[in-house]
CSV table of C-alpha atoms in Angstrom, one decimal:
chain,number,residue,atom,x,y,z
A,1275,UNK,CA,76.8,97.7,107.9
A,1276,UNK,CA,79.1,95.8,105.4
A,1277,UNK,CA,82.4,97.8,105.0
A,1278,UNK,CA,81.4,100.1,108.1
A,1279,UNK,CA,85.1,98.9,109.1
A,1280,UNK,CA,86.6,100.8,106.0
A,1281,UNK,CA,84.9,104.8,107.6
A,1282,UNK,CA,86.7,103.2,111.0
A,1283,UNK,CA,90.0,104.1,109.4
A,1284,UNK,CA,89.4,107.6,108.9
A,1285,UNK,CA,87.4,108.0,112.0
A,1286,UNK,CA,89.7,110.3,113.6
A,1287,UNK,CA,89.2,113.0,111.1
A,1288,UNK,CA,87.9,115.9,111.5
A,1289,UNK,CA,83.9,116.6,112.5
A,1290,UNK,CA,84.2,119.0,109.5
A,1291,UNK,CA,85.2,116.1,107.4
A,1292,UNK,CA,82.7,114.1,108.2
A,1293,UNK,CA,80.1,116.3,107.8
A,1294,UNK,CA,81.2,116.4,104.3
A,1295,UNK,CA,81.0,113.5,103.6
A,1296,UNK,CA,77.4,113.6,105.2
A,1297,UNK,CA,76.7,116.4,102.7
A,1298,UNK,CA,78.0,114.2,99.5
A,1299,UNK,CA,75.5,111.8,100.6
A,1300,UNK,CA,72.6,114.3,100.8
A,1301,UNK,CA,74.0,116.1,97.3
A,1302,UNK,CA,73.6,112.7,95.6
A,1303,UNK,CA,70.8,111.8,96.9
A,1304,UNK,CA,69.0,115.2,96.1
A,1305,UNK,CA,70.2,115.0,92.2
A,1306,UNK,CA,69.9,111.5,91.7
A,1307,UNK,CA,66.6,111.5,90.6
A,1308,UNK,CA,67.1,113.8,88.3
A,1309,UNK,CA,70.7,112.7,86.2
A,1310,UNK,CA,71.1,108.7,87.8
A,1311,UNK,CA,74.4,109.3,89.4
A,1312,UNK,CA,74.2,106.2,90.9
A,1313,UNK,CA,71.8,102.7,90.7
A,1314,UNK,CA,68.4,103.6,92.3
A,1315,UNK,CA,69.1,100.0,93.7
A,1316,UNK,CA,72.1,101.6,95.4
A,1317,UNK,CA,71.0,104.5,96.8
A,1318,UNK,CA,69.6,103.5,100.3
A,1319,UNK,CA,73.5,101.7,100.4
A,1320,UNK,CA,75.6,105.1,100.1
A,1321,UNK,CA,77.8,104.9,102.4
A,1322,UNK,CA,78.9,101.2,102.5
A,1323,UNK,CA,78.3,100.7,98.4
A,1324,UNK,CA,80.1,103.9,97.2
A,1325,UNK,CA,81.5,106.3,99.6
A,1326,UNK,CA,83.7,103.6,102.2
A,1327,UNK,CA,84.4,101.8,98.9
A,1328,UNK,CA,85.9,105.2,97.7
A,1329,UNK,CA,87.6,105.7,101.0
A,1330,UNK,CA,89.3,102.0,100.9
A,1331,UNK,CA,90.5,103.4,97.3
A,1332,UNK,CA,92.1,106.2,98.7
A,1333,UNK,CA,93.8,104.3,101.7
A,1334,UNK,CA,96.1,102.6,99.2
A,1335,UNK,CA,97.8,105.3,98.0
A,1336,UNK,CA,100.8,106.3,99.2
A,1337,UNK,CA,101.4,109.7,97.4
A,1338,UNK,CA,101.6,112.6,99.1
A,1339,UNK,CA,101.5,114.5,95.9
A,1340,UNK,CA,100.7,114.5,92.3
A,1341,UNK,CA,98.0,114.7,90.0
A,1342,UNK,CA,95.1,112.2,90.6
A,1343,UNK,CA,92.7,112.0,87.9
A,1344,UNK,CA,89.2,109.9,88.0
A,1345,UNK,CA,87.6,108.9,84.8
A,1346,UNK,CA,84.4,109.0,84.3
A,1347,UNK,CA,83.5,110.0,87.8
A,1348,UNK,CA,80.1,110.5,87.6
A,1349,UNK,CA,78.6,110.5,90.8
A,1350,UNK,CA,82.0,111.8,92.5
A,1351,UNK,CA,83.1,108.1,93.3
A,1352,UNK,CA,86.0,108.0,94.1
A,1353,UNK,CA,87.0,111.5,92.8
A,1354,UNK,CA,85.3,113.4,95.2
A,1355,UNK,CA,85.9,111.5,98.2
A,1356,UNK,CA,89.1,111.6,97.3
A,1357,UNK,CA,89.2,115.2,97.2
A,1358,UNK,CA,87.6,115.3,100.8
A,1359,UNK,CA,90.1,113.0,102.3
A,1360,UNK,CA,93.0,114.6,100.6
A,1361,UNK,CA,91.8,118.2,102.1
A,1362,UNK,CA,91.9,115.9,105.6
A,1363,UNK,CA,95.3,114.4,105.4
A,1364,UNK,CA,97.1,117.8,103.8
A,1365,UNK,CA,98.0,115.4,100.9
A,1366,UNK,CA,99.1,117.8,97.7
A,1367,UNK,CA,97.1,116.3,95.2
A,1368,UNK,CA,95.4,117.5,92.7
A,1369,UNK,CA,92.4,115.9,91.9
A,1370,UNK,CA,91.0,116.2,88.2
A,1371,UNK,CA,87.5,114.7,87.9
A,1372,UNK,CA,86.9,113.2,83.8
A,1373,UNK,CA,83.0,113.1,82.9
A,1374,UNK,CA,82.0,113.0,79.5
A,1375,UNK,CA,78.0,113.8,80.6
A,1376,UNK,CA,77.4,117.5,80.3
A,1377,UNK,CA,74.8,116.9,83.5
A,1378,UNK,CA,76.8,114.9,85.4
A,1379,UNK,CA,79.6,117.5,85.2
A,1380,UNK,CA,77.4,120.3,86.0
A,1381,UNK,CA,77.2,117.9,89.1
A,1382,UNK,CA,80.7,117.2,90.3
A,1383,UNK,CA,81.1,121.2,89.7
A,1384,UNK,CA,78.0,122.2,92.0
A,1385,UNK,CA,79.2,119.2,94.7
A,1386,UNK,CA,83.0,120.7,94.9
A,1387,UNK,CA,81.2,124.4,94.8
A,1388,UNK,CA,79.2,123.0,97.9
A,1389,UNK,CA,81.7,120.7,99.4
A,1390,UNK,CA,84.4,123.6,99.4
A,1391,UNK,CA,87.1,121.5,98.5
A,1392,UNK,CA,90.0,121.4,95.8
A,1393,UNK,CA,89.2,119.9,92.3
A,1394,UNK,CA,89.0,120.5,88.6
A,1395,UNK,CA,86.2,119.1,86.4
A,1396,UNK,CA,87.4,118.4,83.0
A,1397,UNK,CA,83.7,117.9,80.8
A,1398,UNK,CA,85.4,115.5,77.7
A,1399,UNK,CA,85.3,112.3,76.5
A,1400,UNK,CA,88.3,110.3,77.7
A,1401,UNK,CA,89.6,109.4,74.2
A,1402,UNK,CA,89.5,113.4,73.0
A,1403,UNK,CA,91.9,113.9,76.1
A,1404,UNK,CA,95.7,115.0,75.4
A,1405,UNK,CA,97.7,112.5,77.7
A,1406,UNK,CA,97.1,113.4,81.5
A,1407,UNK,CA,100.6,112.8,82.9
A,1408,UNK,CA,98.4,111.2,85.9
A,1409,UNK,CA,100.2,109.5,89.6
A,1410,UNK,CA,97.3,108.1,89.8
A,1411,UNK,CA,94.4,107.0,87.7
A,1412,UNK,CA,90.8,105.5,88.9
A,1413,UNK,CA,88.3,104.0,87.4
A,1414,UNK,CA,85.2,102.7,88.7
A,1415,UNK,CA,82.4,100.8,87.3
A,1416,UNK,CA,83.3,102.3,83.5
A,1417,UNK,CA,84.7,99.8,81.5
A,1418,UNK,CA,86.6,96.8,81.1
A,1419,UNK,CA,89.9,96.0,82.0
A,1420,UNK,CA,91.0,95.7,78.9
A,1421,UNK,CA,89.7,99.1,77.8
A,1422,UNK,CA,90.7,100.8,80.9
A,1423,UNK,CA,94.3,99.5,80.2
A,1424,UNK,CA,93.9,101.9,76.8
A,1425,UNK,CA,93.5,105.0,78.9
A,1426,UNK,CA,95.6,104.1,81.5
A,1427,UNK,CA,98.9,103.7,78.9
A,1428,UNK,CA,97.9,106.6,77.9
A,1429,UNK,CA,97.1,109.3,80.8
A,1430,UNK,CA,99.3,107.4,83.5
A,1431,UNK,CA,103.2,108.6,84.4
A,1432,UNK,CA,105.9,106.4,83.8
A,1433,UNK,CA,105.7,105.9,87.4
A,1434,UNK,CA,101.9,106.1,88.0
A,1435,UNK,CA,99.4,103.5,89.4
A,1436,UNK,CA,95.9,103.0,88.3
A,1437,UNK,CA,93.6,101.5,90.7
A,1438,UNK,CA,90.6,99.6,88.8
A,1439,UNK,CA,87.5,98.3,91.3
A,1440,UNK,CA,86.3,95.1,90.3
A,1441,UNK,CA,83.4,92.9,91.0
A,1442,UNK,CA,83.4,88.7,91.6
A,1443,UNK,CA,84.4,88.2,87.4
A,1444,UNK,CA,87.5,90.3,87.9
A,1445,UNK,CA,90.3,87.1,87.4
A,1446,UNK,CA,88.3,86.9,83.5
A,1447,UNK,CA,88.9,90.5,82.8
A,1448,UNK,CA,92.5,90.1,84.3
A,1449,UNK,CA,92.8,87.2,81.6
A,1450,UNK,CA,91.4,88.9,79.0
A,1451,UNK,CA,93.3,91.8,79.0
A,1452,UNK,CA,96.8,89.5,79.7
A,1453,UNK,CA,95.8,89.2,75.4
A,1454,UNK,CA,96.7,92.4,74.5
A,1455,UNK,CA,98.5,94.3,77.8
A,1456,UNK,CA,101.6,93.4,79.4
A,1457,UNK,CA,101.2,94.9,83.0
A,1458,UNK,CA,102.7,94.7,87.3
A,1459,UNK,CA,99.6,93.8,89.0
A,1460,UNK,CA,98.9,93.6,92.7
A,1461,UNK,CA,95.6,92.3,94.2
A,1462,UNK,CA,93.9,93.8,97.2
A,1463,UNK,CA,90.4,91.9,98.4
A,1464,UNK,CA,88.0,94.1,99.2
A,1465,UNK,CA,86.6,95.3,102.4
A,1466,UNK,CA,83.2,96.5,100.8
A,1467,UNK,CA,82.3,93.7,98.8
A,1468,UNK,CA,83.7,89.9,99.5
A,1469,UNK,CA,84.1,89.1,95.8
A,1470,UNK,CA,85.1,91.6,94.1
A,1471,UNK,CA,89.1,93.1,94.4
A,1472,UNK,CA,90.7,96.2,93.7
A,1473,UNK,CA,93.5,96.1,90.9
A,1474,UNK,CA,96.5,97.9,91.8
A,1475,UNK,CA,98.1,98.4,87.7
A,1476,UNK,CA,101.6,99.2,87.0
A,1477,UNK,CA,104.2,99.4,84.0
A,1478,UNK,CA,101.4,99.2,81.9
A,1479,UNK,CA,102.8,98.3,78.2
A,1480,UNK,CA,100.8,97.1,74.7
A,1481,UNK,CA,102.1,93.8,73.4
């Protein structure tokens, strides 16, 4: 299975760990029809499209505590996995989970019920927000770099880091964005996908 190498890294965890993130699976699944969490093209790839590319997320960051917040989460990726794995590893984080769809709120709310983990859902547009004060802000399939730069200047500490997935185009958005945002920015391939990157943003500044 692609990425089946990422879940190796947290192997060791606990059985009740991974039977959580069994149950995320099957809570996706089971609402999916319903609200379109994620791509019906997607769903029979769960684990090695969404949740291990969550988990690889997660293994980047080196915080053992602050306030990580996840906009527009939607299906819960990354913010719920991250929850999960920060329950694992005793890492003091507190997750906060930004969905602007009333339905996929009610979601992430019912999931973290379920899941019995720590994690606020805040049910607002990013844009209406007052600035977050984040450690560490995620983004994943929501918008363009350029865009996402926006929020993170805004939401993200003076020390934060914003972690932004990206597919095979990602070196266009990265130019694009260069027009308006002045930025520290560290590349890390993938392990899920063999085009696409994860963008590791710092210092974040408008020019």
């Amino acid at each position: 299975m692609p990425g089946s190498e990422i879940f190796q890294q947290v192997s060791g965890v606990s059985r009740e760990t991974s039977d959580r993130l069994d149950f995320l699976e099957h809570l996706v699944r089971k609402w999916n029809p319903s609200i379109n969490l994620v791509s019906k093209d997607s769903l029979p790839y769960l684990r090695s499209r969404h949740v291990n590319d969550s988990i690889q997320i997660f293994s980047l960051v080196d915080f053992t505590k602050g306030n990580w917040c996840d906009l527009g989460s939607g299906g819960g990726f990354p913010g719920l996995v991250v929850a999960i794995l920060a329950h694992e590893t005793k890492k003091q984080l507190q997750v906060k989970l930004v969905e602007s769809d009333g339905r996929k709120a009610a979601f992430l709310r019912e999931a973290i019920r379920q899941l019995e983990i720590e994690a606020t859902v805040v049910n607002s547009r990013i844009e209406d927000l007052q600035p977050l004060g984040a450690t560490v802000i995620s983004a994943r399939a929501l918008a363009s770099l350029s865009r996402l730069c926006g929020y993170a200047e805004r939401h993200l500490s003076a020390e934060g880091v914003a972690l932004f997935p990206k597919g095979a185009t990602y070196q266009c958005e990265v130019d694009e964005a260069r027009k308006n945002w002045a930025f520290d920015i560290t590349l890390h391939p993938s392990k899920t996908h063999i085009t696409a990157a994860i963008l590791e943003f710092r210092n974040i500044r408008h020019v």
